[in-house]
Every structure is written in C-alpha cells, then in structure tokens.
Amino acid sequence: MTALETRTPTRTPTRTTAPLGRLAAAEVRWVLRRPRTLVLLGLLALVAVALGIGIALTGGPGGDGDGDGPGLVAQVAGNGLVLPIAALGLALTLLLPLTVATASADAIAGEAAHGTLRGLLLAPVGRARLVVMKAAGVVTVAVLAVLVVAVVGVLTGLVVVGGPGGTMVTLSGTTLGLGEALGRVALVAGWTVVQLLAVAAVALAVSAFTEHPLVVLAAVLGGLIVFGVLAAIPSLEWLQPLLLTSGWGAGTDALRDPLPLGDLASSSLRALVYVVLGSVVTVVRMRRRDG
Amino acid sequence: MGRRSWVGAGLGAALVGAVGVGLLVAPAGAAAAPVLPPVSPEDLVSSVIAADAPALAGEVEVDNALGLPAVPGVPQLANGTSAIRVWSGGDGRGRVALPSADGERTLVSDGTTRWAYDSRERTVTRAPAGEGPDGPADAGPDAQDPTTAATQAVATLRQSSTVTVDGTAEVAGRAAYQLVLTPLPSERTLLREVRVAVDAETRLPLQLTVLAQGSGEPALQVGFSEIAYGPQDPSLFTFTPPPGTTVEDAPARDGAQPEGERQGTTVGDGWDRVMVGQAPQGGPGQQPEGEARPEGAPDLSALGTPVSGPWGTGRVITTAVATVIVTDDGRIAAGAVPQQVLTEALAR
C-alpha cells in the first residue's frame, strides 16, 4: 500500500478503509440470513415454550413438584416469571453454547472451508478489523439467542404458566413486583451473554486455527463435557476456579432475595478472562493466517 | 500498527489473562496476625457475655469434616463447605438464608414470630418467637452479672481444660482474639482443641474451630467469611407468606425434647462426658450430637459397624469428633470420646 502511494503521490486522498459499522452490518446480515442460525434461534424459543407448556400441564402450585424437576424447573410451577431464568439456565448447559459455537465455526473455519476466507484475507481490510467484524456477527447471534429465550420465556411464563398476579416469588420467600422481576430476568440475560461471549471467544480462537467447522463444534462441546467431568472429580477441586462451567450455577442467585452478587461477579470475571485470552489468540493467529 | 506493537499488545493481553486467572485462583491469603492489647480469658469471656448483639449482615462459612451421615434437607450437615447468609437487627430480629444449588431455606424472626420457608416444598412454618431453643439462651446471661458469670464459666472449664487467649487472628477482615480450650492430658477425648475467634472491637464470636485428634485440618469450622456491622433494612426482618404456599404452625417441639433428656444420664464430666439414654421408639428424639434423624432407630440400625462386649451388642458410629453406640436393647451412648470410654459407660 505504501509502495502504491509513493508511486502515485498526486492521487487525491480517498478513503482507504471501509467504515467498521458498514462491515459489521454486512456480516450481521450475512449471519442472519443463514437458515441454520434461524433454525437454532427457533429451537431456542421452543425450549422456553415447551418448558412452560409442560409445567402448565403437569405441575401446579403445591402439587407434587417438590424438587422432582431438574434444578429450577420445579420452581416454575405457578410462578411464571421464573420460567425465563430456568430456561436460560437449562439452555446455557448445551443449547446456547452450541448456537454460539456454530456461528463461530461458520465465521472463520466455515469461510476457509468454502475457500471464501482467502478473498477476505486479500481484501484491503486489516486483519484485526476482519476479526472484529467476524466477532460482531458471533456476538449478534449470542445476544439474539439469549434475547429469544428470555423474551419468549417471559411471555410464556406470563401467558401459559401464569403467576401470582404478575409477581415473582423468590427462593427466599419474598414477592417481587413485575418491574423488579423483569430486572432480575434482564440481569440473568446479561450475565448469560457474558458467559456466552467467553464460549464464543474460545470458539473463534479454535476457528482461526482450522478450516473444518466441525472441529470447532467438537472442540467447544467436547470442552464443555471435559470441564463437566473435571468438575466432578473431587481430587481436582483446586481446578474449579479455572473452569468456565463451574460458575454457571450462579444464575440461580438472581432468584434469592437480598440479591447476592458475589458469584455472578466472579463468574463474569472468569468469563472475561476467557474472552481476553480467546480474542488474543484469535487476533494473533489471524495476523499470520494466509488461506 | 507494526508487527512489534502487535506482539506487545498480545503480550499485554496475555498478561491480563494470567493476572485474571491468578486473581481467580489465589486464595484469600492469611493476613498477618493483628497486634492487639493482651487480655485475660476471664475478661474476654465476660466482655463477650456483656456485649450487645450488634446489627450486622454477613456470610457464614461452614467447613464440615465431621464425617456425619448425609441428612436430607440439611446439606450443611454433610461433609463439605457451605455458606449461610445472616442478617441480624440486633434486637432479636434476624434472617438466615441457607442456600442450596437450586433452592433455599429461609428463617426469619420478626420479634414476635419465627417463620421458616422452604423453597423446594413451598411451605411456610410459623412458630411464636421465644419458645425455640434460642430464647432461653438469649435471656439467660442477661439475668446474671457478666463478670461473675464469666469467672464461674472459666473456672468450670479450667477443671478439665487449659483456657488461654492464644494470640490474635484476622477473621472476615476483623481483628480477633483467639480463645483456645485444650483438654487436660487426663481427659480421654477425641477433641484436640477448640478455638473461638472473638472480634476485638465488638466482642462478637466470629469463628469456631474444632480440631480433632490425629488430624491437622479442622473437623469443623464455622465462621464469618464476610461481615458488615451496621443497621439493616427493616424489611429484611418481616416475612409475608408468598401466594401459593401453605402455612402451617410448627408442631410443639418443646414437649418431646425434655422427655428425651429426662431419660438420659451422663457418665463422667468434662471432655469425656458420655450421655447414656434410651433410643427413641419412632417418636422424635434428640441426640446430643444431633446426628440421628427424627425417625431414629431404623436409620441408626443401618449405620455403623457391629460391636459387642460385656455390656451387650450393638452398632458403633464413629465420626471425627464423636462416637455413638446404639445397643440392640435400645440404649444409646454418645460422647466426644473414643469407643472404649463409651463401652465402659455402658457397662456401668
């Protein structure tokens, strides 16, 4: 580029970089037009709806749902506003990471598999800008996925399950008004997005090293399973603070009444460390990638 | 941006990651022992008795290695670490939350009524305040002059133990005195040492540590991991049963408990005291170490290992700090002692 400029010094200065917003918007449009993204988002919406209908049909307040369901699900009966939080917790174990990993796999490895990454690498766009643009697509998918679960969860909770007059009964036995309950749902949604960004950063880093999208999916889902296994081994307890998944139970804390922020904050910090490490590896690798 | 600066940025980011991981992994770290004016055990105990209950909010960490059998519904009793959140209004009102992975038990005392809420069962249990086990304990020390009570208490303890104020420690960010009880060599007990950390300023006991023979790790450590003194939001100390829950009045427990105690006798005194009593026949009964479920006998017969001796046959349940023998003819002997002391007590 410098050589070109020195050869034509009289050329009027034109814009040599495309605005980042336009690039990101193009990427987001591209990501959202993929049928698999839309199918995954639809499936996520179905999770919340199915959960709500199942609970409305089988359980009721004071029924025999005394801790029979997995995790928070038993709490949803007759207490609809817990549904989005329970659904986010359920989806975070596998479905949401799968969605984000799919998007990350398509972002770099998928382009490489199609041979279209070469074109992007040759385009007069800095490699860091390329990574930012690709990340914007993945972040959009993560935010949309969480939003779909949360919004559909709130609607299903209010319409299908219902609740005590639009209020939420916390695990501590207190009753929150609609506004505060929605605030708690928003808190869990934001926290879930941060956790998903950590998954996305690692997935993008893997994606930057391979040209097979399946490798990214296998690495992320396999990694989650390995983390789960490591967390279950008592003699490896010292490893717990390093594992991303060990903080994933903290979403439940939003249902306790004087809201304990400690676990939510520490798991978010842990996720941010993963985000930083993943981004650095991705950028460094993409700087040197040539096809 | 040149390649060099990219490498620099990469290294910097990697450093951030490493520091972040370090922050996450690093334990809280033991701070140096704070310097406090010396105090005698008698003065320390009397100041603890005289101190008013402060208003506070805190988190209590229970580190349990007692080796008790797991009791459903009370995960805090099983081995492991659990956290309890505590709020106190300082005037008899308080709130305790026992969080579990997907539920919570909440206890609220609003001064006139005690409420217990179980999120899994969605039941509220109501009991009038002051009749529970805490009531008399709160009222007792106030009736007596704290200095006399403390001197008496320490003198009684000195018959069987060494009582010292062994230096200072930092507990939950507060400077604290360590009151240490060590059994005299003549005592035959499983316990090695009991430590109580007392806040140097407010004289509130902050931490209880029980050390057993033959283990460097505490068998039980209950203490604040976070504490903040100060007035609390009064709405914490009220409880309105949430809609959709069943409210029931607590069964009168104080009828059954003295009955169980009346049947029991104690053998020996001090650290090697042994409680000998009748096993509960299906009814609610309380064992000194609190390890029996209310349904008692069926549970106990499944636990432990068979033993026999001149006193009969039975099963012995051994934990880190206590031993219990349940004989086949329905007697129970329990104490913080080795098995041999229990069999001697049963043989009497």
GROMACS .gro file of C-alpha atoms in nm, chain A:
model
  291
    1MET     CA    1   0.000   0.000   0.000
    2THR     CA    2   0.281   0.237   0.085
    3ALA     CA    3   0.456   0.145  -0.237
    4LEU     CA    4   0.142   0.224  -0.427
    5GLU     CA    5   0.110   0.562  -0.262
    6THR     CA    6   0.468   0.664  -0.326
    7ARG     CA    7   0.428   0.577  -0.692
    8THR     CA    8   0.118   0.795  -0.730
    9PRO     CA    9   0.179   1.089  -0.499
   10THR     CA   10  -0.056   1.317  -0.688
   11ARG     CA   11  -0.356   1.091  -0.636
   12THR     CA   12  -0.630   1.262  -0.436
   13PRO     CA   13  -0.659   1.108  -0.089
   14THR     CA   14  -0.953   0.874  -0.093
   15ARG     CA   15  -1.089   0.667   0.183
   16THR     CA   16  -0.877   0.353   0.215
   17THR     CA   17  -1.082   0.182   0.483
   18ALA     CA   18  -1.447   0.090   0.490
   19PRO     CA   19  -1.635   0.208   0.797
   20LEU     CA   20  -1.644  -0.064   1.059
   21GLY     CA   21  -2.015  -0.022   1.112
   22ARG     CA   22  -2.090  -0.098   0.748
   23LEU     CA   23  -1.865  -0.405   0.752
   24ALA     CA   24  -2.022  -0.532   1.071
   25ALA     CA   25  -2.372  -0.470   0.937
   26ALA     CA   26  -2.286  -0.664   0.624
   27GLU     CA   27  -2.153  -0.951   0.835
   28VAL     CA   28  -2.461  -0.949   1.061
   29ARG     CA   29  -2.692  -0.957   0.757
   30TRP     CA   30  -2.490  -1.245   0.620
   31VAL     CA   31  -2.506  -1.437   0.950
   32LEU     CA   32  -2.878  -1.379   0.997
   33ARG     CA   33  -2.959  -1.500   0.650
   34ARG     CA   34  -2.815  -1.842   0.722
   35PRO     CA   35  -3.100  -2.088   0.770
   36ARG     CA   36  -2.914  -2.277   1.043
   37THR     CA   37  -2.893  -1.962   1.256
   38LEU     CA   38  -3.265  -1.906   1.221
   39VAL     CA   39  -3.341  -2.272   1.294
   40LEU     CA   40  -3.129  -2.265   1.609
   41LEU     CA   41  -3.296  -1.944   1.728
   42GLY     CA   42  -3.637  -2.102   1.665
   43LEU     CA   43  -3.535  -2.412   1.859
   44LEU     CA   44  -3.428  -2.194   2.150
   45ALA     CA   45  -3.768  -2.027   2.150
   46LEU     CA   46  -3.926  -2.371   2.153
   47VAL     CA   47  -3.728  -2.465   2.466
   48ALA     CA   48  -3.899  -2.196   2.669
   49VAL     CA   49  -4.242  -2.268   2.519
   50ALA     CA   50  -4.212  -2.643   2.571
   51LEU     CA   51  -4.094  -2.592   2.927
   52GLY     CA   52  -4.387  -2.362   3.002
   53ILE     CA   53  -4.650  -2.587   2.846
   54GLY     CA   54  -4.508  -2.895   3.015
   55ILE     CA   55  -4.517  -2.732   3.354
   56ALA     CA   56  -4.862  -2.585   3.300
   57LEU     CA   57  -4.997  -2.929   3.207
   58THR     CA   58  -4.835  -3.139   3.477
   59GLY     CA   59  -4.748  -2.935   3.778
   60GLY     CA   60  -4.927  -2.675   3.977
   61PRO     CA   61  -4.854  -2.475   4.286
   62GLY     CA   62  -4.847  -2.704   4.585
   63GLY     CA   63  -4.853  -3.007   4.355
   64ASP     CA   64  -4.613  -3.293   4.382
   65GLY     CA   65  -4.335  -3.094   4.223
   66ASP     CA   66  -4.126  -3.098   4.538
   67GLY     CA   67  -3.785  -3.083   4.379
   68ASP     CA   68  -3.860  -3.352   4.124
   69GLY     CA   69  -3.767  -3.144   3.823
   70PRO     CA   70  -3.409  -3.069   3.733
   71GLY     CA   71  -3.279  -2.759   3.901
   72LEU     CA   72  -3.512  -2.467   3.897
   73VAL     CA   73  -3.781  -2.622   3.683
   74ALA     CA   74  -3.987  -2.726   3.985
   75GLN     CA   75  -3.987  -2.361   4.093
   76VAL     CA   76  -4.164  -2.250   3.775
   77ALA     CA   77  -4.498  -2.411   3.861
   78GLY     CA   78  -4.741  -2.133   3.940
   79ASN     CA   79  -4.457  -1.884   3.932
   80GLY     CA   80  -4.426  -1.799   3.564
   81LEU     CA   81  -4.164  -1.527   3.581
   82VAL     CA   82  -3.910  -1.785   3.699
   83LEU     CA   83  -3.950  -1.956   3.361
   84PRO     CA   84  -3.709  -1.732   3.163
   85ILE     CA   85  -3.440  -1.777   3.430
   86ALA     CA   86  -3.490  -2.153   3.444
   87ALA     CA   87  -3.496  -2.174   3.063
   88LEU     CA   88  -3.176  -1.970   3.034
   89GLY     CA   89  -3.011  -2.195   3.291
   90LEU     CA   90  -3.117  -2.507   3.103
   91ALA     CA   91  -3.018  -2.371   2.763
   92LEU     CA   92  -2.682  -2.250   2.894
   93THR     CA   93  -2.575  -2.607   2.965
   94LEU     CA   94  -2.567  -2.707   2.597
   95LEU     CA   95  -2.801  -2.535   2.351
   96LEU     CA   96  -2.674  -2.179   2.383
   97PRO     CA   97  -2.305  -2.280   2.360
   98LEU     CA   98  -2.398  -2.492   2.058
   99THR     CA   99  -2.560  -2.192   1.890
  100VAL     CA  100  -2.262  -1.968   1.957
  101ALA     CA  101  -2.014  -2.236   1.854
  102THR     CA  102  -2.200  -2.285   1.525
  103ALA     CA  103  -2.179  -1.916   1.450
  104SER     CA  104  -1.808  -1.907   1.542
  105ALA     CA  105  -1.736  -2.214   1.334
  106ASP     CA  106  -1.902  -2.057   1.032
  107ALA     CA  107  -1.729  -1.725   1.087
  108ILE     CA  108  -1.372  -1.829   1.010
  109ALA     CA  109  -1.338  -2.205   0.962
  110GLY     CA  110  -1.655  -2.216   0.753
  111GLU     CA  111  -1.527  -1.942   0.525
  112ALA     CA  112  -1.198  -2.127   0.494
  113ALA     CA  113  -1.380  -2.449   0.406
  114HIS     CA  114  -1.564  -2.271   0.126
  115GLY     CA  115  -1.247  -2.102   0.011
  116THR     CA  116  -1.402  -1.760   0.064
  117LEU     CA  117  -1.173  -1.671   0.354
  118ARG     CA  118  -0.887  -1.616   0.109
  119GLY     CA  119  -1.085  -1.337  -0.052
  120LEU     CA  120  -1.145  -1.171   0.282
  121LEU     CA  121  -0.777  -1.202   0.374
  122LEU     CA  122  -0.673  -1.046   0.043
  123ALA     CA  123  -0.922  -0.761   0.070
  124PRO     CA  124  -0.778  -0.427   0.179
  125VAL     CA  125  -0.910  -0.470   0.530
  126GLY     CA  126  -0.679  -0.502   0.828
  127ARG     CA  127  -0.673  -0.844   0.990
  128ALA     CA  128  -0.779  -0.701   1.326
  129ARG     CA  129  -1.077  -0.535   1.157
  130LEU     CA  130  -1.160  -0.867   0.996
  131VAL     CA  131  -1.163  -1.035   1.338
  132VAL     CA  132  -1.374  -0.754   1.489
  133MET     CA  133  -1.620  -0.785   1.201
  134LYS     CA  134  -1.642  -1.163   1.237
  135ALA     CA  135  -1.679  -1.129   1.614
  136ALA     CA  136  -1.963  -0.881   1.562
  137GLY     CA  137  -2.158  -1.149   1.379
  138VAL     CA  138  -2.100  -1.402   1.657
  139VAL     CA  139  -2.186  -1.152   1.931
  140THR     CA  140  -2.509  -1.070   1.749
  141VAL     CA  141  -2.604  -1.436   1.743
  142ALA     CA  142  -2.522  -1.473   2.114
  143VAL     CA  143  -2.728  -1.168   2.213
  144LEU     CA  144  -3.018  -1.269   1.988
  145ALA     CA  145  -3.017  -1.624   2.122
  146VAL     CA  146  -3.032  -1.504   2.484
  147LEU     CA  147  -3.296  -1.244   2.397
  148VAL     CA  148  -3.512  -1.504   2.226
  149VAL     CA  149  -3.502  -1.735   2.528
  150ALA     CA  150  -3.563  -1.450   2.774
  151VAL     CA  151  -3.845  -1.279   2.585
  152VAL     CA  152  -4.023  -1.600   2.486
  153GLY     CA  153  -3.970  -1.721   2.843
  154VAL     CA  154  -4.130  -1.410   2.993
  155LEU     CA  155  -4.424  -1.426   2.753
  156THR     CA  156  -4.478  -1.798   2.803
  157GLY     CA  157  -4.439  -1.758   3.177
  158LEU     CA  158  -4.699  -1.485   3.195
  159VAL     CA  159  -4.946  -1.631   2.945
  160VAL     CA  160  -4.917  -2.008   2.979
  161VAL     CA  161  -4.790  -2.069   3.331
  162GLY     CA  162  -4.925  -1.757   3.493
  163GLY     CA  163  -4.826  -1.639   3.832
  164PRO     CA  164  -4.948  -1.476   4.145
  165GLY     CA  165  -5.071  -1.153   3.992
  166GLY     CA  166  -4.776  -1.078   3.771
  167THR     CA  167  -4.529  -1.114   4.055
  168MET     CA  168  -4.235  -1.342   4.111
  169VAL     CA  169  -4.187  -1.546   4.428
  170THR     CA  170  -3.817  -1.570   4.505
  171LEU     CA  171  -3.641  -1.867   4.657
  172SER     CA  172  -3.622  -1.667   4.978
  173GLY     CA  173  -4.000  -1.650   5.002
  174THR     CA  174  -4.035  -1.283   4.914
  175THR     CA  175  -4.257  -1.149   4.639
  176LEU     CA  176  -4.115  -0.918   4.371
  177GLY     CA  177  -4.325  -0.687   4.157
  178LEU     CA  178  -4.330  -0.716   3.780
  179GLY     CA  179  -4.071  -0.442   3.725
  180GLU     CA  180  -3.819  -0.586   3.967
  181ALA     CA  181  -3.882  -0.937   3.839
  182LEU     CA  182  -3.811  -0.823   3.482
  183GLY     CA  183  -3.496  -0.656   3.614
  184ARG     CA  184  -3.383  -0.989   3.758
  185VAL     CA  185  -3.453  -1.159   3.424
  186ALA     CA  186  -3.252  -0.888   3.246
  187LEU     CA  187  -2.966  -0.939   3.491
  188VAL     CA  188  -2.957  -1.313   3.423
  189ALA     CA  189  -2.983  -1.246   3.047
  190GLY     CA  190  -2.687  -1.006   3.059
  191TRP     CA  191  -2.485  -1.246   3.270
  192THR     CA  192  -2.565  -1.529   3.028
  193VAL     CA  193  -2.448  -1.316   2.735
  194VAL     CA  194  -2.114  -1.261   2.911
  195GLN     CA  195  -2.076  -1.635   2.968
  196LEU     CA  196  -2.159  -1.699   2.603
  197LEU     CA  197  -1.903  -1.443   2.491
  198ALA     CA  198  -1.640  -1.649   2.671
  199VAL     CA  199  -1.752  -1.957   2.479
  200ALA     CA  200  -1.757  -1.754   2.157
  201ALA     CA  201  -1.404  -1.620   2.212
  202VAL     CA  202  -1.265  -1.968   2.261
  203ALA     CA  203  -1.464  -2.099   1.965
  204LEU     CA  204  -1.332  -1.819   1.742
  205ALA     CA  205  -0.978  -1.898   1.852
  206VAL     CA  206  -1.025  -2.263   1.755
  207SER     CA  207  -1.195  -2.149   1.437
  208ALA     CA  208  -0.890  -1.941   1.348
  209PHE     CA  209  -0.669  -2.249   1.357
  210THR     CA  210  -0.872  -2.485   1.142
  211GLU     CA  211  -1.060  -2.497   0.818
  212HIS     CA  212  -1.309  -2.760   0.929
  213PRO     CA  213  -1.616  -2.612   1.104
  214LEU     CA  214  -1.689  -2.947   1.268
  215VAL     CA  215  -1.359  -2.928   1.456
  216VAL     CA  216  -1.481  -2.607   1.622
  217LEU     CA  217  -1.812  -2.763   1.725
  218ALA     CA  218  -1.639  -3.075   1.853
  219ALA     CA  219  -1.379  -2.873   2.041
  220VAL     CA  220  -1.634  -2.649   2.213
  221LEU     CA  221  -1.888  -2.916   2.304
  222GLY     CA  222  -1.614  -3.163   2.392
  223GLY     CA  223  -1.450  -2.895   2.602
  224LEU     CA  224  -1.774  -2.832   2.789
  225ILE     CA  225  -1.813  -3.202   2.860
  226VAL     CA  226  -1.450  -3.231   2.972
  227PHE     CA  227  -1.500  -2.933   3.203
  228GLY     CA  228  -1.804  -3.105   3.349
  229VAL     CA  229  -1.607  -3.424   3.407
  230LEU     CA  230  -1.314  -3.236   3.563
  231ALA     CA  231  -1.553  -3.050   3.794
  232ALA     CA  232  -1.698  -3.381   3.913
  233ILE     CA  233  -1.363  -3.522   4.027
  234PRO     CA  234  -1.320  -3.439   4.396
  235SER     CA  235  -0.940  -3.451   4.392
  236LEU     CA  236  -0.933  -3.185   4.119
  237GLU     CA  237  -1.126  -2.937   4.331
  238TRP     CA  238  -0.840  -2.688   4.306
  239LEU     CA  239  -0.909  -2.669   3.934
  240GLN     CA  240  -1.263  -2.537   3.987
  241PRO     CA  241  -1.181  -2.164   3.978
  242LEU     CA  242  -1.027  -2.213   3.633
  243LEU     CA  243  -1.324  -2.389   3.476
  244LEU     CA  244  -1.568  -2.167   3.294
  245THR     CA  245  -1.858  -2.401   3.365
  246SER     CA  246  -1.808  -2.406   3.741
  247GLY     CA  247  -1.974  -2.065   3.768
  248TRP     CA  248  -2.274  -2.149   3.555
  249GLY     CA  249  -2.497  -2.218   3.851
  250ALA     CA  250  -2.476  -1.856   3.959
  251GLY     CA  251  -2.783  -1.760   3.755
  252THR     CA  252  -2.994  -1.908   4.033
  253ASP     CA  253  -2.867  -1.636   4.265
  254ALA     CA  254  -3.090  -1.388   4.085
  255LEU     CA  255  -3.384  -1.564   4.249
  256ARG     CA  256  -3.262  -1.509   4.604
  257ASP     CA  257  -3.395  -1.203   4.768
  258PRO     CA  258  -3.129  -0.986   4.906
  259LEU     CA  259  -2.951  -1.038   4.575
  260PRO     CA  260  -2.608  -1.195   4.630
  261LEU     CA  261  -2.383  -1.058   4.357
  262GLY     CA  262  -2.062  -1.235   4.458
  263ASP     CA  263  -2.094  -1.547   4.244
  264LEU     CA  264  -2.242  -1.358   3.949
  265ALA     CA  265  -1.949  -1.115   3.957
  266SER     CA  266  -1.678  -1.378   3.997
  267SER     CA  267  -1.817  -1.595   3.717
  268SER     CA  268  -1.839  -1.288   3.492
  269LEU     CA  269  -1.476  -1.203   3.573
  270ARG     CA  270  -1.378  -1.559   3.489
  271ALA     CA  271  -1.568  -1.529   3.160
  272LEU     CA  272  -1.392  -1.201   3.078
  273VAL     CA  273  -1.055  -1.370   3.127
  274TYR     CA  274  -1.162  -1.633   2.875
  275VAL     CA  275  -1.277  -1.352   2.640
  276VAL     CA  276  -0.939  -1.178   2.661
  277LEU     CA  277  -0.740  -1.496   2.610
  278GLY     CA  278  -0.960  -1.614   2.324
  279SER     CA  279  -0.950  -1.278   2.147
  280VAL     CA  280  -0.573  -1.252   2.176
  281VAL     CA  281  -0.520  -1.599   2.034
  282THR     CA  282  -0.768  -1.529   1.752
  283VAL     CA  283  -0.608  -1.198   1.655
  284VAL     CA  284  -0.253  -1.330   1.673
  285ARG     CA  285  -0.343  -1.633   1.464
  286MET     CA  286  -0.540  -1.432   1.207
  287ARG     CA  287  -0.248  -1.191   1.168
  288ARG     CA  288  -0.044  -1.481   1.030
  289ARG     CA  289  -0.312  -1.681   0.854
  290ASP     CA  290  -0.281  -1.697   0.480
  291GLY     CA  291  -0.564  -1.903   0.347
   0.00000   0.00000   0.00000
